[in-house]
Coordinates of C-alpha atoms and ligand atoms in Angstrom, one line a residue:
M1048 CA 0.0 0.0 0.0
F1049 CA 1.4 3.4 -1.0
N1050 CA -0.8 5.5 1.1
K1051 CA 1.2 4.9 4.2
R1052 CA 3.8 7.4 3.0
V1053 CA 4.3 10.7 4.8
K1054 CA 4.7 13.9 2.9
I1055 CA 8.0 15.7 3.6
K1056 CA 6.2 19.0 4.3
E1057 CA 4.0 17.3 6.9
L1058 CA 6.9 15.3 8.4
L1059 CA 8.9 18.5 8.9
S1060 CA 6.0 20.2 10.7
W1061 CA 5.7 17.8 13.6
D1062 CA 8.2 16.6 16.1
A1063 CA 9.0 13.4 14.2
V1064 CA 12.2 12.4 16.0
N1065 CA 12.4 8.6 16.5
Q1066 CA 9.3 8.0 14.4
E1067 CA 9.5 5.3 11.8
V1068 CA 8.2 6.6 8.5
I1069 CA 8.0 5.8 4.8
V1070 CA 8.7 8.6 2.4
M1071 CA 8.7 8.6 -1.4
G1072 CA 10.1 11.1 -3.8
W1073 CA 12.7 12.0 -6.4
V1074 CA 16.4 12.3 -5.8
R1075 CA 17.7 15.8 -6.2
T1076 CA 21.3 15.0 -5.4
F1077 CA 23.3 12.1 -4.0
R1078 CA 26.7 12.8 -2.2
N1079 CA 29.5 10.6 -0.9
N1080 CA 27.4 7.4 -1.5
Q1081 CA 25.7 8.3 1.7
F1082 CA 23.5 11.4 1.6
V1083 CA 20.4 11.6 -0.6
A1084 CA 18.5 14.9 -0.9
L1085 CA 15.0 13.7 -1.5
N1086 CA 12.1 15.9 -2.8
D1087 CA 8.5 14.8 -3.0
G1088 CA 6.9 18.1 -4.3
S1089 CA 5.2 19.0 -1.1
T1090 CA 7.9 21.6 -0.3
N1091 CA 11.2 22.9 -1.7
T1092 CA 12.9 21.6 1.4
N1093 CA 14.5 18.3 0.7
L1094 CA 14.7 15.5 3.2
Q1095 CA 18.2 14.3 3.8
V1096 CA 18.2 10.5 3.7
V1097 CA 21.3 8.9 5.2
I1098 CA 22.5 5.5 4.0
A1099 CA 24.9 3.7 6.3
L1100 CA 28.2 2.7 4.8
D1101 CA 28.2 -0.9 3.6
Q1102 CA 24.4 -1.0 3.8
Y1103 CA 24.1 -1.4 0.0
D1104 CA 26.5 -2.6 -2.7
D1105 CA 28.0 -0.4 -5.4
E1106 CA 25.7 -1.7 -8.0
F1107 CA 22.6 -0.5 -6.1
L1108 CA 24.1 2.8 -5.1
K1109 CA 24.9 3.6 -8.7
R1110 CA 21.2 3.5 -9.5
I1111 CA 20.5 6.4 -7.0
T1112 CA 20.8 9.2 -9.5
T1113 CA 19.3 12.7 -10.0
S1114 CA 15.5 12.3 -10.6
S1115 CA 15.4 8.5 -9.9
S1116 CA 12.5 7.8 -7.6
L1117 CA 12.7 6.1 -4.2
K1118 CA 10.7 4.6 -1.5
V1119 CA 12.6 4.9 1.8
Q1120 CA 11.6 3.4 5.1
G1121 CA 13.6 4.6 8.1
V1122 CA 13.7 6.4 11.3
I1123 CA 13.8 10.2 11.8
I1124 CA 16.7 11.4 13.8
P1125 CA 18.1 14.8 14.6
S1126 CA 20.6 15.9 12.0
L1127 CA 24.3 16.6 12.8
G1128 CA 24.9 18.2 9.5
K1129 CA 24.1 21.9 8.9
G1130 CA 21.2 22.9 6.7
Q1131 CA 18.6 20.7 8.3
K1132 CA 17.2 19.8 11.7
L1133 CA 16.1 16.3 10.9
E1134 CA 17.2 13.6 8.7
L1135 CA 16.0 10.1 7.8
K1136 CA 18.2 7.2 8.7
A1137 CA 17.3 4.6 6.0
N1138 CA 16.5 1.1 7.0
H1139 CA 15.2 0.0 3.6
I1140 CA 15.4 1.7 0.2
E1141 CA 13.5 0.6 -2.9
I1142 CA 14.2 2.2 -6.2
L1143 CA 10.8 2.8 -7.8
G1144 CA 12.2 4.2 -11.1
D1145 CA 15.7 4.5 -12.5
S1146 CA 16.8 7.7 -14.2
D1147 CA 19.7 7.6 -16.6
A1148 CA 21.9 10.4 -15.3
E1149 CA 23.5 10.9 -18.7
K1150 CA 20.2 11.4 -20.4
Y1151 CA 18.2 13.3 -17.8
P1152 CA 17.7 16.8 -19.3
L1153 CA 18.0 18.8 -16.0
Q1154 CA 21.4 18.4 -14.6
P1155 CA 21.6 19.5 -11.0
K1156 CA 22.8 23.1 -11.7
K1157 CA 21.2 26.4 -12.3
H1158 CA 19.2 26.6 -15.6
S1159 CA 17.8 29.7 -17.3
L1160 CA 14.0 30.1 -17.4
E1161 CA 14.2 30.0 -21.2
F1162 CA 15.9 26.7 -21.1
L1163 CA 13.4 25.3 -18.6
R1164 CA 10.5 26.5 -20.9
E1165 CA 11.8 24.0 -23.5
K1166 CA 11.7 21.3 -20.8
A1167 CA 8.3 22.3 -19.4
H1168 CA 7.4 18.7 -18.9
L1169 CA 10.1 18.4 -16.2
R1170 CA 10.5 21.9 -14.9
F1171 CA 8.1 21.2 -12.0
R1172 CA 11.0 19.3 -10.5
T1173 CA 12.9 22.5 -9.9
N1174 CA 12.6 24.7 -6.9
T1175 CA 11.4 27.8 -8.8
F1176 CA 8.6 26.0 -10.5
G1177 CA 7.7 24.0 -7.4
S1178 CA 7.1 27.2 -5.6
V1179 CA 5.3 28.9 -8.5
F1180 CA 2.9 26.1 -9.0
R1181 CA 2.1 25.6 -5.4
V1182 CA 1.4 29.3 -5.1
R1183 CA -0.8 29.1 -8.2
H1184 CA -2.7 26.3 -6.6
S1185 CA -3.1 28.2 -3.4
L1186 CA -4.4 31.3 -5.3
A1187 CA -7.0 29.1 -7.1
Y1188 CA -8.2 27.7 -3.8
A1189 CA -8.4 31.2 -2.4
V1190 CA -10.5 32.3 -5.4
H1191 CA -13.1 29.7 -4.7
K1192 CA -13.0 30.2 -0.9
F1193 CA -13.5 34.0 -1.3
F1194 CA -16.6 33.7 -3.5
N1195 CA -18.0 30.6 -1.8
D1196 CA -17.9 32.4 1.6
K1197 CA -19.8 35.4 0.0
G1198 CA -22.5 33.1 -1.4
F1199 CA -21.6 33.4 -5.0
V1200 CA -22.6 30.5 -7.3
Y1201 CA -19.7 29.0 -9.3
M1202 CA -20.9 28.8 -12.9
H1203 CA -19.3 26.7 -15.6
T1204 CA -19.8 28.6 -18.8
P1205 CA -19.2 27.0 -22.2
I1206 CA -15.8 26.8 -23.8
V1207 CA -17.3 26.4 -27.3
T1208 CA -19.6 29.3 -28.2
A1209 CA -21.1 31.0 -31.2
S1210 CA -20.7 34.5 -29.8
D1211 CA -17.8 37.0 -29.5
A1212 CA -18.3 38.3 -26.0
E1213 CA -15.7 41.1 -26.4
G1214 CA -16.6 41.9 -30.0
A1215 CA -12.9 42.1 -30.7
G1216 CA -12.8 39.2 -33.3
E1217 CA -9.8 37.5 -31.7
M1218 CA -11.3 34.0 -31.8
F1219 CA -10.1 30.5 -32.6
K1220 CA -12.5 28.7 -34.9
V1221 CA -13.9 25.4 -33.8
T1222 CA -14.9 23.2 -36.8
T1223 CA -14.9 19.6 -38.1
L1224 CA -15.3 20.7 -41.7
P1225 CA -12.7 19.3 -44.1
F1226 CA -10.0 21.6 -45.4
E1227 CA -10.4 20.1 -48.9
N1228 CA -13.8 20.3 -50.7
T1229 CA -15.1 22.4 -47.9
P1230 CA -18.9 22.8 -48.3
R1231 CA -19.7 26.2 -49.7
N1232 CA -22.7 28.3 -50.3
E1233 CA -23.6 29.6 -53.7
D1234 CA -21.7 32.9 -53.0
G1235 CA -18.5 31.0 -52.2
S1236 CA -18.7 31.5 -48.5
I1237 CA -18.3 28.4 -46.2
N1238 CA -21.5 26.6 -45.5
F1239 CA -21.4 26.2 -41.7
K1240 CA -24.8 24.5 -41.8
E1241 CA -22.8 21.4 -42.7
D1242 CA -20.5 21.9 -39.7
F1243 CA -20.7 19.9 -36.4
F1244 CA -22.9 22.4 -34.7
G1245 CA -24.7 23.6 -37.8
R1246 CA -23.2 27.0 -37.4
A1247 CA -19.9 28.8 -37.0
T1248 CA -18.4 28.3 -33.5
N1249 CA -15.3 29.4 -31.7
L1250 CA -13.4 29.0 -28.4
T1251 CA -14.7 31.4 -25.9
V1252 CA -12.9 34.7 -25.2
S1253 CA -14.9 35.3 -22.0
G1254 CA -17.7 33.7 -20.0
Q1255 CA -19.2 37.0 -19.2
L1256 CA -22.3 37.0 -21.4
E1257 CA -23.4 33.6 -20.0
G1258 CA -22.3 34.8 -16.6
E1259 CA -24.8 37.7 -16.8
L1260 CA -27.6 35.2 -17.4
G1261 CA -26.6 33.5 -14.1
A1262 CA -26.3 36.7 -12.2
T1263 CA -29.8 37.8 -13.2
A1264 CA -31.2 34.7 -11.5
F1265 CA -28.8 33.8 -8.7
G1266 CA -27.9 37.4 -7.9
E1267 CA -24.1 36.7 -7.7
I1268 CA -22.1 34.2 -9.7
Y1269 CA -18.5 33.8 -10.7
T1270 CA -16.8 31.8 -13.4
F1271 CA -13.2 30.5 -13.3
G1272 CA -12.1 28.7 -16.5
P1273 CA -9.9 28.8 -19.6
T1274 CA -10.4 31.5 -22.2
F1275 CA -8.8 31.9 -25.5
R1276 CA -7.6 34.8 -27.6
A1277 CA -6.1 34.5 -31.0
E1278 CA -4.3 37.8 -30.7
N1279 CA -0.8 37.8 -32.2
S1280 CA 0.8 39.4 -29.1
N1281 CA 4.2 37.9 -28.3
T1282 CA 4.7 39.7 -25.0
A1283 CA 5.5 38.7 -21.4
R1284 CA 1.9 39.2 -20.4
H1285 CA -0.2 37.6 -23.2
L1286 CA -1.2 34.0 -23.6
A1287 CA -3.5 32.5 -26.3
E1288 CA -5.0 30.3 -23.6
F1289 CA -5.4 31.8 -20.1
W1290 CA -7.6 31.4 -17.1
M1291 CA -10.0 34.1 -16.1
I1292 CA -12.1 34.7 -13.1
E1293 CA -15.3 36.6 -13.9
P1294 CA -17.7 37.5 -11.1
E1295 CA -21.0 39.1 -12.1
M1296 CA -23.3 40.8 -9.6
A1297 CA -26.9 41.8 -9.9
F1298 CA -28.0 45.0 -8.0
S1299 CA -24.5 46.3 -8.3
D1300 CA -22.9 49.5 -9.8
L1301 CA -19.4 50.5 -10.8
E1302 CA -18.4 51.4 -7.2
D1303 CA -19.7 48.1 -5.8
N1304 CA -17.7 46.5 -8.6
M1305 CA -14.4 48.3 -7.7
N1306 CA -14.9 47.6 -4.0
L1307 CA -15.4 43.9 -4.7
A1308 CA -12.4 43.7 -7.0
E1309 CA -10.1 45.4 -4.5
E1310 CA -11.3 43.2 -1.6
F1311 CA -10.9 40.1 -3.8
I1312 CA -7.4 40.9 -4.9
K1313 CA -6.3 41.6 -1.3
Y1314 CA -8.0 38.5 0.0
I1315 CA -6.2 36.1 -2.3
I1316 CA -2.8 37.8 -1.7
R1317 CA -3.3 37.6 2.0
H1318 CA -4.2 33.9 1.7
V1319 CA -0.9 33.2 0.0
I1320 CA 1.1 35.3 2.5
E1321 CA -0.5 33.3 5.3
N1322 CA -0.2 29.9 3.7
N1323 CA 2.8 29.8 1.4
R1324 CA 5.4 31.6 3.4
E1325 CA 8.2 29.2 2.5
D1326 CA 7.5 29.4 -1.2
L1327 CA 7.2 33.2 -1.2
E1328 CA 10.5 33.5 0.6
F1329 CA 12.1 31.4 -2.0
L1330 CA 10.6 33.4 -4.8
A1331 CA 11.5 36.7 -3.2
Q1332 CA 15.1 35.5 -3.0
R1333 CA 15.0 34.4 -6.6
L1334 CA 13.6 37.8 -7.7
A1335 CA 16.2 39.7 -5.7
E1336 CA 18.9 37.8 -7.5
E1337 CA 17.3 38.5 -10.9
E1338 CA 17.0 42.2 -10.0
K1339 CA 20.7 42.4 -9.3
Q1340 CA 21.3 41.8 -13.0
K1341 CA 19.4 44.9 -13.9
P1342 CA 20.7 48.5 -14.0
Q1343 CA 20.1 50.4 -10.8
Q1344 CA 17.3 52.6 -12.0
E1345 CA 15.3 49.7 -13.3
R1346 CA 15.3 47.7 -10.1
S1347 CA 12.2 47.8 -8.0
E1348 CA 12.3 49.6 -4.7
M1349 CA 10.6 46.8 -2.8
G1350 CA 11.2 43.1 -2.4
L1351 CA 8.4 40.7 -3.4
I1352 CA 6.9 40.1 0.1
E1353 CA 7.3 43.8 1.0
K1354 CA 5.4 44.7 -2.2
L1355 CA 2.6 42.3 -1.4
E1356 CA 2.2 43.6 2.1
F1357 CA 2.3 47.1 0.7
V1358 CA -0.7 46.3 -1.6
L1359 CA -2.6 44.8 1.4
S1360 CA -2.2 47.9 3.5
N1361 CA -3.0 50.6 1.0
D1362 CA -6.1 51.6 -0.8
F1363 CA -5.9 51.4 -4.6
E1364 CA -5.8 54.8 -6.2
R1365 CA -9.1 55.5 -8.0
L1366 CA -9.3 58.0 -10.8
T1367 CA -11.0 58.6 -14.1
Y1368 CA -9.5 57.9 -17.5
T1369 CA -9.8 61.7 -18.2
E1370 CA -7.8 62.5 -15.1
A1371 CA -5.2 59.9 -16.1
I1372 CA -4.8 61.4 -19.6
Q1373 CA -4.2 64.8 -18.0
I1374 CA -1.5 63.3 -15.7
L1375 CA 0.2 61.6 -18.6
K1376 CA 0.0 64.6 -20.9
D1377 CA 1.6 66.8 -18.2
S1378 CA 4.2 64.2 -17.3
S1379 CA 7.9 65.0 -17.9
H1380 CA 8.0 61.6 -19.6
N1381 CA 5.6 62.8 -22.3
K1382 CA 7.2 66.2 -22.6
K1383 CA 10.7 64.7 -23.0
K1384 CA 9.2 62.3 -25.6
K1385 CA 10.2 59.2 -23.5
F1386 CA 6.9 57.4 -24.4
Q1387 CA 6.9 55.5 -27.6
Y1388 CA 3.3 56.6 -28.1
L1389 CA 3.0 60.2 -27.0
V1390 CA -0.2 61.1 -25.2
E1391 CA -1.8 64.0 -27.1
E1392 CA -5.5 63.8 -27.1
W1393 CA -8.4 62.5 -25.1
G1394 CA -9.9 59.3 -26.5
V1395 CA -6.7 57.3 -27.2
D1396 CA -6.3 53.8 -25.8
L1397 CA -3.7 53.6 -23.1
Q1398 CA -0.6 51.6 -24.0
S1399 CA 1.1 49.4 -21.5
E1400 CA 3.9 52.0 -21.1
H1401 CA 1.3 54.6 -20.0
E1402 CA -0.3 52.2 -17.6
R1403 CA 3.0 51.3 -16.1
Y1404 CA 4.0 54.9 -15.8
L1405 CA 0.9 55.7 -13.8
V1406 CA 1.3 52.7 -11.5
E1407 CA 5.1 52.5 -11.1
K1408 CA 6.2 56.1 -11.4
H1409 CA 3.3 58.4 -10.6
F1410 CA 1.2 56.7 -7.9
K1411 CA 3.5 53.8 -7.0
K1412 CA 0.6 51.5 -6.1
P1413 CA -2.3 49.7 -7.8
V1414 CA -4.6 52.0 -9.7
I1415 CA -8.2 51.7 -10.8
L1416 CA -9.1 53.7 -13.9
T1417 CA -12.7 54.4 -14.6
N1418 CA -15.0 55.9 -17.1
Y1419 CA -13.2 55.2 -20.4
P1420 CA -14.2 56.6 -23.7
K1421 CA -16.9 54.4 -25.2
Q1422 CA -15.0 54.0 -28.5
I1423 CA -12.3 51.9 -26.9
K1424 CA -14.5 49.7 -24.8
A1425 CA -16.9 46.8 -25.4
F1426 CA -20.6 47.1 -26.4
Y1427 CA -22.0 45.9 -23.1
M1428 CA -20.7 48.6 -20.9
R1429 CA -23.1 51.1 -19.3
Q1430 CA -23.2 54.5 -21.1
N1431 CA -22.6 57.5 -18.9
E1432 CA -24.7 60.6 -18.9
D1433 CA -22.0 62.6 -20.8
G1434 CA -22.6 60.5 -23.9
K1435 CA -18.9 60.0 -24.3
T1436 CA -17.8 57.6 -21.7
V1437 CA -18.9 54.2 -20.2
A1438 CA -18.9 52.9 -16.7
A1439 CA -15.7 50.8 -17.2
M1440 CA -13.0 50.1 -14.8
D1441 CA -9.5 48.6 -15.3
I1442 CA -7.2 47.7 -12.4
L1443 CA -3.5 48.3 -13.1
A1444 CA -0.8 46.6 -11.1
P1445 CA 2.9 47.4 -10.7
G1446 CA 5.1 45.4 -13.0
I1447 CA 2.1 43.9 -14.8
G1448 CA -0.2 46.6 -16.1
E1449 CA -3.8 45.7 -16.6
I1450 CA -4.8 42.9 -14.3
V1451 CA -8.6 43.4 -14.2
G1452 CA -11.0 44.7 -16.8
G1453 CA -14.7 45.2 -15.9
S1454 CA -17.7 47.5 -15.9
Q1455 CA -21.2 48.2 -14.9
R1456 CA -23.4 46.6 -17.7
E1457 CA -25.8 48.4 -19.8
E1458 CA -29.1 47.2 -18.4
R1459 CA -31.4 49.5 -20.5
L1460 CA -32.6 47.6 -23.5
D1461 CA -33.0 50.6 -25.8
K1462 CA -29.5 51.9 -25.0
L1463 CA -27.9 48.5 -25.4
E1464 CA -29.6 47.9 -28.8
E1465 CA -28.6 51.3 -30.0
R1466 CA -25.0 50.7 -29.1
M1467 CA -24.9 47.3 -30.6
K1468 CA -26.3 48.7 -33.9
E1469 CA -23.6 51.4 -33.8
M1470 CA -20.9 48.8 -33.3
N1471 CA -22.4 46.3 -35.9
I1472 CA -23.1 43.6 -33.4
P1473 CA -25.9 41.4 -34.7
A1474 CA -28.7 41.6 -32.2
E1475 CA -30.4 38.5 -33.6
E1476 CA -27.5 36.3 -32.6
L1477 CA -27.6 37.7 -29.0
W1478 CA -31.3 37.5 -28.6
W1479 CA -30.8 35.4 -25.4
Y1480 CA -28.5 38.0 -23.9
L1481 CA -31.0 40.8 -24.7
D1482 CA -33.8 38.8 -23.0
T1483 CA -32.2 39.6 -19.6
R1484 CA -33.0 43.2 -20.4
R1485 CA -36.5 42.4 -21.5
F1486 CA -37.5 40.3 -18.5
G1487 CA -36.8 42.0 -15.1
T1488 CA -33.6 43.9 -16.0
V1489 CA -31.5 45.1 -13.1
P1490 CA -28.4 47.2 -12.6
H1491 CA -25.5 44.8 -12.6
A1492 CA -21.8 44.8 -12.9
G1493 CA -18.8 42.4 -13.1
F1494 CA -15.1 42.1 -13.9
G1495 CA -12.5 39.7 -15.2
L1496 CA -9.3 39.0 -13.5
G1497 CA -6.5 37.4 -15.6
F1498 CA -5.4 34.6 -13.4
E1499 CA -1.9 34.2 -14.8
R1500 CA -1.3 37.9 -14.5
M1501 CA -2.3 37.6 -10.8
V1502 CA 0.1 34.6 -10.4
Q1503 CA 2.8 36.7 -12.0
F1504 CA 2.2 39.5 -9.6
V1505 CA 2.3 37.3 -6.5
T1506 CA 5.3 35.2 -7.6
G1507 CA 7.3 38.0 -9.1
M1508 CA 7.8 35.9 -12.3
T1509 CA 8.5 38.3 -15.2
N1510 CA 7.2 36.1 -18.0
I1511 CA 3.7 34.8 -18.1
R1512 CA 4.9 31.7 -19.8
D1513 CA 6.5 30.7 -16.4
V1514 CA 3.3 30.7 -14.4
I1515 CA 1.1 28.4 -16.5
A1516 CA 2.1 24.8 -16.9
F1517 CA 2.1 24.6 -20.6
P1518 CA 1.8 28.0 -22.2
R1519 CA 0.1 28.5 -25.6
T1520 CA 1.5 31.4 -27.5
P1521 CA 1.9 32.3 -31.2
K1522 CA 3.8 29.4 -32.9
N1523 CA 4.0 27.4 -29.7
A1524 CA 1.7 24.7 -28.4
D1525 CA 4.2 22.0 -27.2
F1526 CA 3.3 19.5 -24.7
Ligands
4AD2603 O1 -10.2 43.1 -20.2 P1 -10.7 41.8 -20.7 O2 -10.6 41.5 -22.2 O3 -12.2 41.7 -20.2 C1 -13.1 40.7 -20.4 O4 -12.9 39.7 -21.0 C2 -14.4 41.0 -19.7 N1 -15.4 40.1 -20.4 C3 -14.3 40.7 -18.3 C4 -15.5 40.9 -17.5 O5 -15.9 42.1 -17.3 N2 -16.2 39.9 -17.1 O6 -9.9 40.6 -20.0 C5 -9.9 40.6 -18.6 C6 -8.5 40.3 -18.0 C7 -7.5 41.4 -18.4 O7 -7.6 42.4 -17.5 C8 -6.2 40.6 -18.2 O8 -5.8 40.5 -16.9 C9 -6.6 39.2 -18.7 O9 -8.0 39.1 -18.6 N3 -6.2 39.0 -20.1 C10 -5.2 38.2 -20.5 N4 -4.3 37.5 -19.7 C11 -3.4 36.8 -20.4 N5 -3.3 36.7 -21.8 C12 -4.1 37.4 -22.5 N6 -4.1 37.4 -23.9 C13 -5.2 38.2 -21.9 N7 -6.2 39.0 -22.3 C14 -6.8 39.4 -21.2
MG2604 MG1 -9.2 44.8 -20.9

């Protein structure tokens, strides 16, 4: 029976001296034919397994190599060596799986993150990725706990849809039609009636529209699932497949929305600070070393944990898009033409350099921008009295830029239909969405948090490809 094993993290948390235990894991290093550093993924702390001299013959000892897997039965004793308090005196070792040291791709030395991305199937076995993915798990758990405790209903919205929720046209098509002799209509266009679903379908870019259907029945819902964007952005913050959390609340306006988003972000950060201390300390150390490679003026003023604690203890700065544009226009950065895109007139979309200037240079804390021009936002956002802006909000985080996008929704049927017409969004395809406005419409609001960007923020990883197990980006879908 395998279940008798004790996890190393658990073992190190109790006073295990003199206890007989069984542990299982993968060898990180093996020194002097005597000391095995064993890791089982529960923590970055390896358990030192001590093999007595002459306990095993050379033939057996040779098989204990980096990444071979072992079952060890033994007794926990206080360690004499430095670096650990306890060690395991082995009584019996079983090699579960050999690992050819010559062929194993991750030699026990420091590897670059780029190299490890090519070995993504094995990178979980490194300390960095061990920590990143335990923190990712913890954040996901905290997401569910936060909403569950508030009485939100977790809704699973479809992955395959026929609508473009964001109206941005960045969708992956889903089809079973053949590439050759594709069925066509008389005018030459593809005949989707012959397709699997009898219509054109795509991978969802957001669960929001279906989420609104749930919110206008349950009151408050959230989604947490994969979303897909076929945007050709090869940056450190874009993925073609990413996970998004989208709460949607009936009887809610823009201010309620901002309050919830801020409380939510702080809650999940606090959860990690309280439950993943060891991993955070490791990641903070890693980041500090990475920062040392940078020129002085590019280094961040705070360490990772300090930054997270700072976010918890300060209110996010709230201002309107119009105020932000003024700040950017007046900035010395703009005047000295240090922005690649100079900020000249009201109405332009903010580039990530502008967002980062506001957050990192001007306010030095997370910022919530509200009331954007309607031209640069989606059709479903509630139109403000001024006729120019919508009740949108974006949350910008230091080092990341946009982490949340959301809005109060347009609950007035006539206004919504009018806006859809202006934006050429076919109302007949969204009849079901419009029905919520026909039958008992209510003021409501919601937002989307990009989960990987959040994991980046909390772990301090610079590239989004390093916080999702198997990243999908332009020209890359390995594993
Ligand atoms: O701002 P977005 O496009 O908003 C929506 O999809 C709304 N339907 C959300 C809502 O109101 N329910 O995306 C929301 C967030 C962004 O702020 C960003 O954090 C993340 O999703 N995001 C991405 N993350 C990684 N890779 C990409 N390509 C992303 N695109 C958006
Ligand atoms: Mg957005």
